[in-house]
mmCIF file of C-alpha atoms and ligand atoms in Angstrom:
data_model
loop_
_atom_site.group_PDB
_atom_site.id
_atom_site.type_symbol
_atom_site.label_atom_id
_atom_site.label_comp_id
_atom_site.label_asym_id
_atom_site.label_seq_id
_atom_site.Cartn_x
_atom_site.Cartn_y
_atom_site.Cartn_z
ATOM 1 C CA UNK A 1 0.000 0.000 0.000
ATOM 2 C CA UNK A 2 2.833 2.451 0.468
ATOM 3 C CA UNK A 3 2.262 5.079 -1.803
ATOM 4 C CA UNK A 4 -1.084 4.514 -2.817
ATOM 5 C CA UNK A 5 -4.445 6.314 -2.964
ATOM 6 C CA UNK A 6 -7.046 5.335 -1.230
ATOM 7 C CA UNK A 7 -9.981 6.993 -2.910
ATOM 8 C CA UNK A 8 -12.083 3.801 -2.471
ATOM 9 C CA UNK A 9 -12.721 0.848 -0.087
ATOM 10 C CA UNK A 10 -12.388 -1.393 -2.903
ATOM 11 C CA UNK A 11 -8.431 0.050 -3.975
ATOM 12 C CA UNK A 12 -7.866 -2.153 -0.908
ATOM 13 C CA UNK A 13 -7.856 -5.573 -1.028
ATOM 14 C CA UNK A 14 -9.544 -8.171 1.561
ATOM 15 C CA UNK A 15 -6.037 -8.763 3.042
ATOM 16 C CA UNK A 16 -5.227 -4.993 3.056
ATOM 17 C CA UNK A 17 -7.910 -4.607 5.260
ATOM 18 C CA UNK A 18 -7.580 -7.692 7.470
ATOM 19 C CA UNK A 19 -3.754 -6.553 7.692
ATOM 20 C CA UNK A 20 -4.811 -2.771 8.931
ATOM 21 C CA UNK A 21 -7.249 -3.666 11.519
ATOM 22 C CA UNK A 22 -4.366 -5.817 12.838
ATOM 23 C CA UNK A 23 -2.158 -3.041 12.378
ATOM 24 C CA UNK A 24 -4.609 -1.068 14.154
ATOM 25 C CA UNK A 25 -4.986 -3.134 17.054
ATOM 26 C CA UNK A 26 -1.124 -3.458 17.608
ATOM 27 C CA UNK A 27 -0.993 0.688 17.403
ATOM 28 C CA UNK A 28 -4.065 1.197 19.206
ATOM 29 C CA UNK A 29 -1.629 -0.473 22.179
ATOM 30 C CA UNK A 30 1.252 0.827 21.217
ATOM 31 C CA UNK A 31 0.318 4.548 21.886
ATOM 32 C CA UNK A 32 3.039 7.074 20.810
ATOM 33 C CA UNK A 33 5.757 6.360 18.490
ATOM 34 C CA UNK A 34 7.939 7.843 16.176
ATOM 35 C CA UNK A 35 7.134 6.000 13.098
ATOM 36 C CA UNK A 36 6.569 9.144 10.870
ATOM 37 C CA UNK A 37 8.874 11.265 12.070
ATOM 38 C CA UNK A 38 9.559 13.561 8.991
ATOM 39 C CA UNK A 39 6.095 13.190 7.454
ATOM 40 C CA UNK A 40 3.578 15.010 7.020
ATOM 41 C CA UNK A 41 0.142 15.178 6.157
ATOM 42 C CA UNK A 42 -1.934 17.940 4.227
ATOM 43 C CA UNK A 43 -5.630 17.656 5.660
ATOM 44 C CA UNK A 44 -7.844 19.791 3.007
ATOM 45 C CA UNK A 45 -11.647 19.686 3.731
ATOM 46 C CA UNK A 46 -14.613 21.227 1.496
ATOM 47 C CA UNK A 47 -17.227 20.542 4.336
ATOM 48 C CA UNK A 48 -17.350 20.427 7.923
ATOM 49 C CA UNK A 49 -16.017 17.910 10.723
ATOM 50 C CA UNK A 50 -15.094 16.953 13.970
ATOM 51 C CA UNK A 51 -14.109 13.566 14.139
ATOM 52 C CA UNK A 52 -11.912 13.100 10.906
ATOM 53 C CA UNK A 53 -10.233 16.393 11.248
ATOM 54 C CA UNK A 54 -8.730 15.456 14.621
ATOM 55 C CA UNK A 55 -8.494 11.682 14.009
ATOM 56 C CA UNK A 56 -6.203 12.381 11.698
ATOM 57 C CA UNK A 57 -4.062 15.006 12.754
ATOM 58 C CA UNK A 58 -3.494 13.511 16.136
ATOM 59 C CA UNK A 59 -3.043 10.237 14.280
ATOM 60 C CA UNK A 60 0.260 11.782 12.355
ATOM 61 C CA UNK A 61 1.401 13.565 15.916
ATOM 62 C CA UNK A 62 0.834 10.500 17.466
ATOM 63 C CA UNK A 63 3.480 8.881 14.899
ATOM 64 C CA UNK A 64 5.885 11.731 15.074
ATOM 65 C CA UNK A 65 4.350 13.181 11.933
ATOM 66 C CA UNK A 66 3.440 16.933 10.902
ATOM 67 C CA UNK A 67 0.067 17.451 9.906
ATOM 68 C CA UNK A 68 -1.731 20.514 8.368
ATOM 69 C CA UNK A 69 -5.042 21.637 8.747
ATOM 70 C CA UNK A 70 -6.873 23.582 5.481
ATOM 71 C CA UNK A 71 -10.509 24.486 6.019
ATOM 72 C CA UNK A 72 -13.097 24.926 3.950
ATOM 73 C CA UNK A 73 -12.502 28.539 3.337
ATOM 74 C CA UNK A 74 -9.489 28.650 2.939
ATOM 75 C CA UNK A 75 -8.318 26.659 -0.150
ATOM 76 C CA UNK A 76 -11.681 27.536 -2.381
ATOM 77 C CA UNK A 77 -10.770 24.106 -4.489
ATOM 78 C CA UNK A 78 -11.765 24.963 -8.087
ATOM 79 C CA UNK A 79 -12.505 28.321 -6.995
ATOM 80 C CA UNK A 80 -9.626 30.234 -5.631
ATOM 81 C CA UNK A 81 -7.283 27.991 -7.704
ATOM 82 C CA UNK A 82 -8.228 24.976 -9.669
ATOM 83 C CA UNK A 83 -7.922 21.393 -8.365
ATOM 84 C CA UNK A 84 -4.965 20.039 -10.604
ATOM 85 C CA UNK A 85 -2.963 23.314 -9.377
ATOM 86 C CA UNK A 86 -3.740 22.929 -5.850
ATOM 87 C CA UNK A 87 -2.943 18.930 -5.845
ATOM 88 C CA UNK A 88 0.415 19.701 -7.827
ATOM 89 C CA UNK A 89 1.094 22.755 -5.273
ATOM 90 C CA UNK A 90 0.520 20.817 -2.237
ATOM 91 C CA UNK A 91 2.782 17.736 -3.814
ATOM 92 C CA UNK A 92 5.317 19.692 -3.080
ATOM 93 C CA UNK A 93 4.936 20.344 0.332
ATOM 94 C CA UNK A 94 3.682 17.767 2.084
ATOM 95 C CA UNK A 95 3.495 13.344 1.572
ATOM 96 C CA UNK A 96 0.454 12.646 1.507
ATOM 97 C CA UNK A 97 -3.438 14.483 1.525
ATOM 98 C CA UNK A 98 -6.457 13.697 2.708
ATOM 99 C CA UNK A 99 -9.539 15.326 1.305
ATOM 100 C CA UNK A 100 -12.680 15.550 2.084
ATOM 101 C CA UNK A 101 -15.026 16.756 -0.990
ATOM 102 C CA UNK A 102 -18.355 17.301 -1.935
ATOM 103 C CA UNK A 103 -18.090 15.198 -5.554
ATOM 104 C CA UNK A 104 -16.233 12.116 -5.526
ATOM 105 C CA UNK A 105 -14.810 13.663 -8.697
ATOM 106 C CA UNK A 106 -13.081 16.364 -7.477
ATOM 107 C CA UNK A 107 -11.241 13.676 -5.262
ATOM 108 C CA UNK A 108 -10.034 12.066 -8.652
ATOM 109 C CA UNK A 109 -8.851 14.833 -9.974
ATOM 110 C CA UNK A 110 -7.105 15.982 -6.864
ATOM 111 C CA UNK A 111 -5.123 12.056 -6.806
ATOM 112 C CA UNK A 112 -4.693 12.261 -10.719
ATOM 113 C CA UNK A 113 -2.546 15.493 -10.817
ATOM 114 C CA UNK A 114 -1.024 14.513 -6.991
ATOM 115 C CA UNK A 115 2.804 13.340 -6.672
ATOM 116 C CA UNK A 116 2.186 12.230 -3.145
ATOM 117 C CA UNK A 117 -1.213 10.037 -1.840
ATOM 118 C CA UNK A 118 -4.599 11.032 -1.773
ATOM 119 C CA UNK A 119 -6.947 9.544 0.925
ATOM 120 C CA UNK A 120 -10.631 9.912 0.685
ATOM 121 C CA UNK A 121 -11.467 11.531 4.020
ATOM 122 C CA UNK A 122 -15.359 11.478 2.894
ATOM 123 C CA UNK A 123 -17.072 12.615 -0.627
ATOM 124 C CA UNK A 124 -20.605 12.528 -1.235
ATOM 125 C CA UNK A 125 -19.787 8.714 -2.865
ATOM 126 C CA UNK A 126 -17.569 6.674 -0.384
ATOM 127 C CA UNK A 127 -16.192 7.324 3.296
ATOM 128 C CA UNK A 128 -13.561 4.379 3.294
ATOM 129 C CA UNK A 129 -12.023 5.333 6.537
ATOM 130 C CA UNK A 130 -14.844 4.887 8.150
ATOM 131 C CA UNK A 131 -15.390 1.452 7.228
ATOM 132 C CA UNK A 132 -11.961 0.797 8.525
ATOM 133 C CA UNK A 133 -12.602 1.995 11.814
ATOM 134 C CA UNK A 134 -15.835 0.122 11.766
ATOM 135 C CA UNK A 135 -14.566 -3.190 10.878
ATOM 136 C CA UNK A 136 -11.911 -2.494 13.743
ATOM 137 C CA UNK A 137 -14.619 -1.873 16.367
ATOM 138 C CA UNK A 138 -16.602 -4.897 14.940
ATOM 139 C CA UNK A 139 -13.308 -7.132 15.363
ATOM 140 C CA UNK A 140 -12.782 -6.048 18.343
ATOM 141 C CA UNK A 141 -16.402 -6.303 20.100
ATOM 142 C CA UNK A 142 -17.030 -10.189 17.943
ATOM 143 C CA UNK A 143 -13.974 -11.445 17.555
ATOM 144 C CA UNK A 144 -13.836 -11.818 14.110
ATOM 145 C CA UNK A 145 -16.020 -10.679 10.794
ATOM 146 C CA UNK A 146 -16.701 -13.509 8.765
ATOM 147 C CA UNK A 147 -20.061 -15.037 9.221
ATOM 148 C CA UNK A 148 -21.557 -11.679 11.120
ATOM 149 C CA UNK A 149 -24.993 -10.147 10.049
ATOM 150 C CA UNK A 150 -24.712 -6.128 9.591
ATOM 151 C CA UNK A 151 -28.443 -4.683 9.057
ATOM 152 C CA UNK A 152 -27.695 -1.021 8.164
ATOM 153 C CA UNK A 153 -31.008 1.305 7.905
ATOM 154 C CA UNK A 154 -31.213 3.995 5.666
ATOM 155 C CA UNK A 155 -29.990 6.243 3.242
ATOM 156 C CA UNK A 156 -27.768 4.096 0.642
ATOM 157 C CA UNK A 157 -25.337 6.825 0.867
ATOM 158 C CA UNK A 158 -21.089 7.454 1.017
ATOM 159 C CA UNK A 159 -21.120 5.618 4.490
ATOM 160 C CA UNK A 160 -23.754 2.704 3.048
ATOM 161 C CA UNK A 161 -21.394 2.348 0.622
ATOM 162 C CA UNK A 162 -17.838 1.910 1.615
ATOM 163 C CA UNK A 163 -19.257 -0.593 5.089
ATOM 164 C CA UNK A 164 -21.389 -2.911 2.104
ATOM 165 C CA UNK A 165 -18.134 -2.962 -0.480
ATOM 166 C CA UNK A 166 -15.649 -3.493 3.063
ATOM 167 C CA UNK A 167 -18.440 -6.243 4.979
ATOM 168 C CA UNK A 168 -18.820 -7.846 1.347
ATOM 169 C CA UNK A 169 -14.967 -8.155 1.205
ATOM 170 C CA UNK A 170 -14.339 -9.371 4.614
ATOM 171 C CA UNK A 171 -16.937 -12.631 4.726
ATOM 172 C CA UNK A 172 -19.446 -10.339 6.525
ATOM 173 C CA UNK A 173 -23.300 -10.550 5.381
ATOM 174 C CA UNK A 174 -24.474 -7.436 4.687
ATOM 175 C CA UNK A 175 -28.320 -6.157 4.105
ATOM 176 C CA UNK A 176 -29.845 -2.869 3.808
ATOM 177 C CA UNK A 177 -33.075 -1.608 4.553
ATOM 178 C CA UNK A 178 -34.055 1.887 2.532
ATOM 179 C CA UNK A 179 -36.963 3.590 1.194
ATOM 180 C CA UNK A 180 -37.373 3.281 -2.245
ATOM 181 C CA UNK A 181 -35.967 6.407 -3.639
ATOM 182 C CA UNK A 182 -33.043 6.472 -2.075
ATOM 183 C CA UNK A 183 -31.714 2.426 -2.208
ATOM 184 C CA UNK A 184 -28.339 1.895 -2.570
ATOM 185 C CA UNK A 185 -26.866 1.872 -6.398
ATOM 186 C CA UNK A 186 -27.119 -1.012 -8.556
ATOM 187 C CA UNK A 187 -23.082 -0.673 -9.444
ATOM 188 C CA UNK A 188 -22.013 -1.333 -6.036
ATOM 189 C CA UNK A 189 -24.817 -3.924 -5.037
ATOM 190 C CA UNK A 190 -23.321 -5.863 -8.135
ATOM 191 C CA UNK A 191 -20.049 -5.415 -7.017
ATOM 192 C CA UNK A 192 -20.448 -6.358 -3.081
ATOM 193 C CA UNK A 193 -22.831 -9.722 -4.494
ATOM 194 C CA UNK A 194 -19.727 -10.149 -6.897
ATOM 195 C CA UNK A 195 -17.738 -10.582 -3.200
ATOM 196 C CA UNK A 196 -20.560 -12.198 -0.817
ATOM 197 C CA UNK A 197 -23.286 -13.912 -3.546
ATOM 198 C CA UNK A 198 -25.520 -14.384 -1.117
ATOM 199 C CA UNK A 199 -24.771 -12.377 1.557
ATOM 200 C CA UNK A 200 -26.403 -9.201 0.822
ATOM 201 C CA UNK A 201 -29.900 -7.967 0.752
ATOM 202 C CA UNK A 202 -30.947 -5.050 -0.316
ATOM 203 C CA UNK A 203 -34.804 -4.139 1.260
ATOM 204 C CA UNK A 204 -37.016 -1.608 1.675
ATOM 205 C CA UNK A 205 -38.433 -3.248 5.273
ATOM 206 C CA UNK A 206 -36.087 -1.896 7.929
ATOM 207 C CA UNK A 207 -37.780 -5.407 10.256
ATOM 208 C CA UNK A 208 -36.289 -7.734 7.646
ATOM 209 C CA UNK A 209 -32.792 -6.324 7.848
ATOM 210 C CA UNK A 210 -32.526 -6.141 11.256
ATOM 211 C CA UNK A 211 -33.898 -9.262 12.263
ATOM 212 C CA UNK A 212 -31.175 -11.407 13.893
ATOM 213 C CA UNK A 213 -28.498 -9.278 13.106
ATOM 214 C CA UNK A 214 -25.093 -9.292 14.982
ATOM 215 C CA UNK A 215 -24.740 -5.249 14.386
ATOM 216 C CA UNK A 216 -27.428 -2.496 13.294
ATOM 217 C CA UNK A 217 -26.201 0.226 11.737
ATOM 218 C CA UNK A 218 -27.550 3.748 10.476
ATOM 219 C CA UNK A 219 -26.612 7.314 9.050
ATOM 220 C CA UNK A 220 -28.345 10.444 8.977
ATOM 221 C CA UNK A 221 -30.787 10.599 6.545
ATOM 222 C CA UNK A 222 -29.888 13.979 4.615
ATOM 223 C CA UNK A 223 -26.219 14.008 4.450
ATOM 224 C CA UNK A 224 -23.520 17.044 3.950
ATOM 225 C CA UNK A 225 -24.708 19.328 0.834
ATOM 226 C CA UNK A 226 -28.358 18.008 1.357
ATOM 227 C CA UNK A 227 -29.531 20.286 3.666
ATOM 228 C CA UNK A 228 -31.766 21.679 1.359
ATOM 229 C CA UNK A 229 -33.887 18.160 0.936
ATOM 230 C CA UNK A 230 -33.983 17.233 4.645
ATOM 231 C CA UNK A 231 -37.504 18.131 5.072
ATOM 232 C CA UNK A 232 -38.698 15.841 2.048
ATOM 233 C CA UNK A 233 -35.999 13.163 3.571
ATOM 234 C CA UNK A 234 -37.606 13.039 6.839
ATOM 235 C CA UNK A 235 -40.827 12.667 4.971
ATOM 236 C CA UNK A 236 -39.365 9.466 3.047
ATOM 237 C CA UNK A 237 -37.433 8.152 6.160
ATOM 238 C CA UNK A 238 -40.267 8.625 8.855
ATOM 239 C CA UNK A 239 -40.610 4.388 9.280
ATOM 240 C CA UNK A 240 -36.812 4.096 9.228
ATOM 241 C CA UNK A 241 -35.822 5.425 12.809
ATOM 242 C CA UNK A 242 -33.689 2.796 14.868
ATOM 243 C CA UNK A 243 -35.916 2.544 18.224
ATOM 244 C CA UNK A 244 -35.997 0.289 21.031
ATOM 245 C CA UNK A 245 -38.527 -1.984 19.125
ATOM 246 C CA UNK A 246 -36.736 -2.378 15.988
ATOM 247 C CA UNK A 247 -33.211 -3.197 17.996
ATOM 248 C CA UNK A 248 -35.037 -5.270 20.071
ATOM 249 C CA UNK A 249 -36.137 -8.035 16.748
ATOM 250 C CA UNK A 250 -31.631 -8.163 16.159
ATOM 251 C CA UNK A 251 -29.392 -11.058 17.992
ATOM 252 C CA UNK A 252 -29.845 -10.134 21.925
ATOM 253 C CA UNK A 253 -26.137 -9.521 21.872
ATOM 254 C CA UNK A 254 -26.273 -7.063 18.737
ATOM 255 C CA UNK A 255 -24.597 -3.800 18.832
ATOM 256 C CA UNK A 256 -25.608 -0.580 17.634
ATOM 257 C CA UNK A 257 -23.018 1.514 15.427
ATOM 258 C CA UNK A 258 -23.608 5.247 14.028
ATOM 259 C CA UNK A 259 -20.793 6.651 12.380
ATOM 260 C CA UNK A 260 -21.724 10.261 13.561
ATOM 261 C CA UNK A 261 -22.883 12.775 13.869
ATOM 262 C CA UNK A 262 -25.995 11.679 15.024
ATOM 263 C CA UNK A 263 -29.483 13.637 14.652
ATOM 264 C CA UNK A 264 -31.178 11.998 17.834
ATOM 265 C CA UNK A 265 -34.795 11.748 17.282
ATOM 266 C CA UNK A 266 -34.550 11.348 13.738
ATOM 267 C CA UNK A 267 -32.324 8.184 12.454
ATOM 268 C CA UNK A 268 -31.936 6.804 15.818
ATOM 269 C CA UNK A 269 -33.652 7.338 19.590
ATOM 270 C CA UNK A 270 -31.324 8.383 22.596
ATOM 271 C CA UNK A 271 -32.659 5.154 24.272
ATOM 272 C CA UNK A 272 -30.444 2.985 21.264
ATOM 273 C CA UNK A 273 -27.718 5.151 20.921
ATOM 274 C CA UNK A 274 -27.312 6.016 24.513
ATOM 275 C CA UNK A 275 -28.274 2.391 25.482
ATOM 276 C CA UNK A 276 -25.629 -0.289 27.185
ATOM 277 C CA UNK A 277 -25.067 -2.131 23.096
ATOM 278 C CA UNK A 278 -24.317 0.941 21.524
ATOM 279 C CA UNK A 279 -20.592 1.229 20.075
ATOM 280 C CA UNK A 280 -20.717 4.682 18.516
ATOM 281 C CA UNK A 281 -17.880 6.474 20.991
ATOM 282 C CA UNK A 282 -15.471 3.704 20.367
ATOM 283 C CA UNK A 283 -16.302 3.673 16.657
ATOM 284 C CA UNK A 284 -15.279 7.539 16.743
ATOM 285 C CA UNK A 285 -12.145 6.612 18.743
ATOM 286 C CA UNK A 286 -11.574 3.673 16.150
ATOM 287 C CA UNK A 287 -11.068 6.516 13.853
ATOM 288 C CA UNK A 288 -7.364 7.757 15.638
ATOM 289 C CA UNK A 289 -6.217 4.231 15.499
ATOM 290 C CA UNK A 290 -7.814 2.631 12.011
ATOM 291 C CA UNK A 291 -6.384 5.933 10.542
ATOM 292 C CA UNK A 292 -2.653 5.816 11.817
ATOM 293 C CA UNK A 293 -2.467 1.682 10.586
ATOM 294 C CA UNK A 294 -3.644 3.344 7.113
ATOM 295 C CA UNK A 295 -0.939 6.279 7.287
ATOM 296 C CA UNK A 296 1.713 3.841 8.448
ATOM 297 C CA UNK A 297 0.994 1.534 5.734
ATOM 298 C CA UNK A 298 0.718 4.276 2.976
ATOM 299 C CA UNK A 299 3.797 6.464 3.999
ATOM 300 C CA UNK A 300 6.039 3.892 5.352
ATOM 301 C CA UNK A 301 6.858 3.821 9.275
ATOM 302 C CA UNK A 302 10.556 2.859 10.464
ATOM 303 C CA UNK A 303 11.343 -0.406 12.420
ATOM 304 C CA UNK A 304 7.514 -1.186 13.983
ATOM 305 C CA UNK A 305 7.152 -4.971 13.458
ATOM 306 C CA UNK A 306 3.373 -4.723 11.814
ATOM 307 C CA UNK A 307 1.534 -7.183 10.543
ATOM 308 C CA UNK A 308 0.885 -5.181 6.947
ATOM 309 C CA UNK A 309 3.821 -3.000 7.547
ATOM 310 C CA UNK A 310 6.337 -4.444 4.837
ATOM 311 C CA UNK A 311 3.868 -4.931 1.764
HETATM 312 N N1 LIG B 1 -17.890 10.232 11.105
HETATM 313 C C1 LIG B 1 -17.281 11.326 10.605
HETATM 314 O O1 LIG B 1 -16.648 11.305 9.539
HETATM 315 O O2 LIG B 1 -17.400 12.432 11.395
HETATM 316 P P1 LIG B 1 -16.943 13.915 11.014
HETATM 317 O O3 LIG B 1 -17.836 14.377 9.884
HETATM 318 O O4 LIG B 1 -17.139 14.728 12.252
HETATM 319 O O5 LIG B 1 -15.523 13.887 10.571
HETATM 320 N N1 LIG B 2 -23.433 10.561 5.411
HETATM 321 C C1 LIG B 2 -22.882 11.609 6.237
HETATM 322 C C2 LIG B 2 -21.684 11.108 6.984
HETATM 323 C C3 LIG B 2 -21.050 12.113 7.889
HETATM 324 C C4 LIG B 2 -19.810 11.594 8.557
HETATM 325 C C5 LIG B 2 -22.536 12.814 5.382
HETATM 326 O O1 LIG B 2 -21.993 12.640 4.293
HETATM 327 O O2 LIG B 2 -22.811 13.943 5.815
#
């Protein structure tokens, strides 16, 4: 992986991932180290966040890297300058970028002009490093992935997306429950079946996903740069809200896993997310860890015996 983008879950393959959740695990114990030490990391971000901005910059501190915040205003991406002269601009300064974008496209561009790495730190198409730290907290609260049942209900959206391509890769069944207009695409339900044949299901009854599942998963319902539809989205979501009830028809043992933010009272109830099965602060914290096994493995650490560390 060192030197690669990763724009997509799927520019990772199944041992990739196995290999950086055991990475993960091994930093996640390790702490502080000084793996990176001359590295550093351009962080360049077109919409808000809390959780991926300081994942990863503590995640390159925490492995004796440099990391740089840009906000939203203040690289205008196609605006101020355009997107091949900021990516060849930036190549200069730093190793690697991670970007978060509203279109998936400008992402592309951004890696095709790049010297250094480009990591997908959330476009309106994919969120890949959150399915990393997902699978990590999974692995770490089952024991394993293969065989598991992950109900996720909702929007088919960026988050949807990269868990059903990563489960689907990692032996993990996989079914989601949306309303019609807003199911997952057809391209990446072919692609995950492609992986798991008949391990994903694609519904619009949030009772038939969830039913016996190991996790249940959801999003919020009108993401970043869909503010403007959220009324009609609550409309089309209204029998789609995680609750007690619907929680109760998964595995006894299930967890409950939100990648935040969370709009309580919409998507999901404070009785599931705040309730004793509910995963979502170590998810978040999952972040830090699944995100310094990625930078490790894409810009090369020094002598830390890792299990994905030499490929
Ligand atoms: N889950 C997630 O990506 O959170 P932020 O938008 O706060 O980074
Ligand atoms: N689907 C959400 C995820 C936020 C982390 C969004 O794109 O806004």
């Amino acid at each position: 992986m060192k030197g690669k983008d990763l724009l997509s879950i799927t520019d990772l393959e199944a041992e990739d991932i196995r290999l950086l959740i055991a990475d993960a695990i091994s930093l996640k114990a390790q702490g502080w180290l000084d793996m990176l030490s001359g590295k550093s990391l351009a962080i360049m971000f077109e919409k808000p966040s809390l959780r991926t901005r300081v994942s990863f910059e503590l995640a390159m501190r925490q492995l004796g890297g440099e990391a740089i915040y840009l906000s939203p205003a203040e690289v205008g991406l196609g605006g101020r300058e355009s997107v091949p002269d900021v990516a060849k601009v930036l190549s200069r300064y730093v190793d690697a970028v991670a970007a978060r974008t509203f279109s998936h496209r400008t992402l592309e561009v951004l890696a095709e002009y790049s010297a250094v790495p480009v990591i997908n730190a959330l476009s309106d198409w994919e969120h890949p490093c959150q399915a990393l730290a997902d699978l990590l907290t999974i692995t770490e609260k089952k024991g394993e992935l293969q065989g598991l049942t992950l109900a996720f209900v909702g929007d088919g959206n960026n988050v949807a997306r990269s868990l059903m391509l990563a489960a689907s890769l990692t032996g993990m069944n996989f079914r989601i429950a949306s309303p019609a207009d807003y199911t997952i695409d057809e391209g990446t339900l072919t692609l995950a079946r492609s992986n798991a044949a008949d391990g994903i299901l694609c519904t619009d009854e949030p009772r038939l996903a969830v039913e016996g599942a190991d996790i249940v998963y959801t999003d919020v319902w009108a993401s970043m740069g869909q503010e403007d539809e959220a009324k009609k989205r609550s409309k089309a979501f209204a029998g789609y809200q995680v609750d007690a009830a619907l929680f109760s028809l998964a595995k006894p043992d299930a967890i409950f896993m939100h990648d935040l933010p969370a709009h309580r009272g919409e998507e999901v109830t404070d009785e599931v997310i705040d309730g004793a099965r509910s995963v979502v602060f170590e998810q978040a914290e999952n972040r830090l860890h699944a995100q310094k096994a990625l930078l490790a493995a894409i810009l090369g650490g020094l002598e830390i015996p890792l299990a994905g560390y030499y490929r």
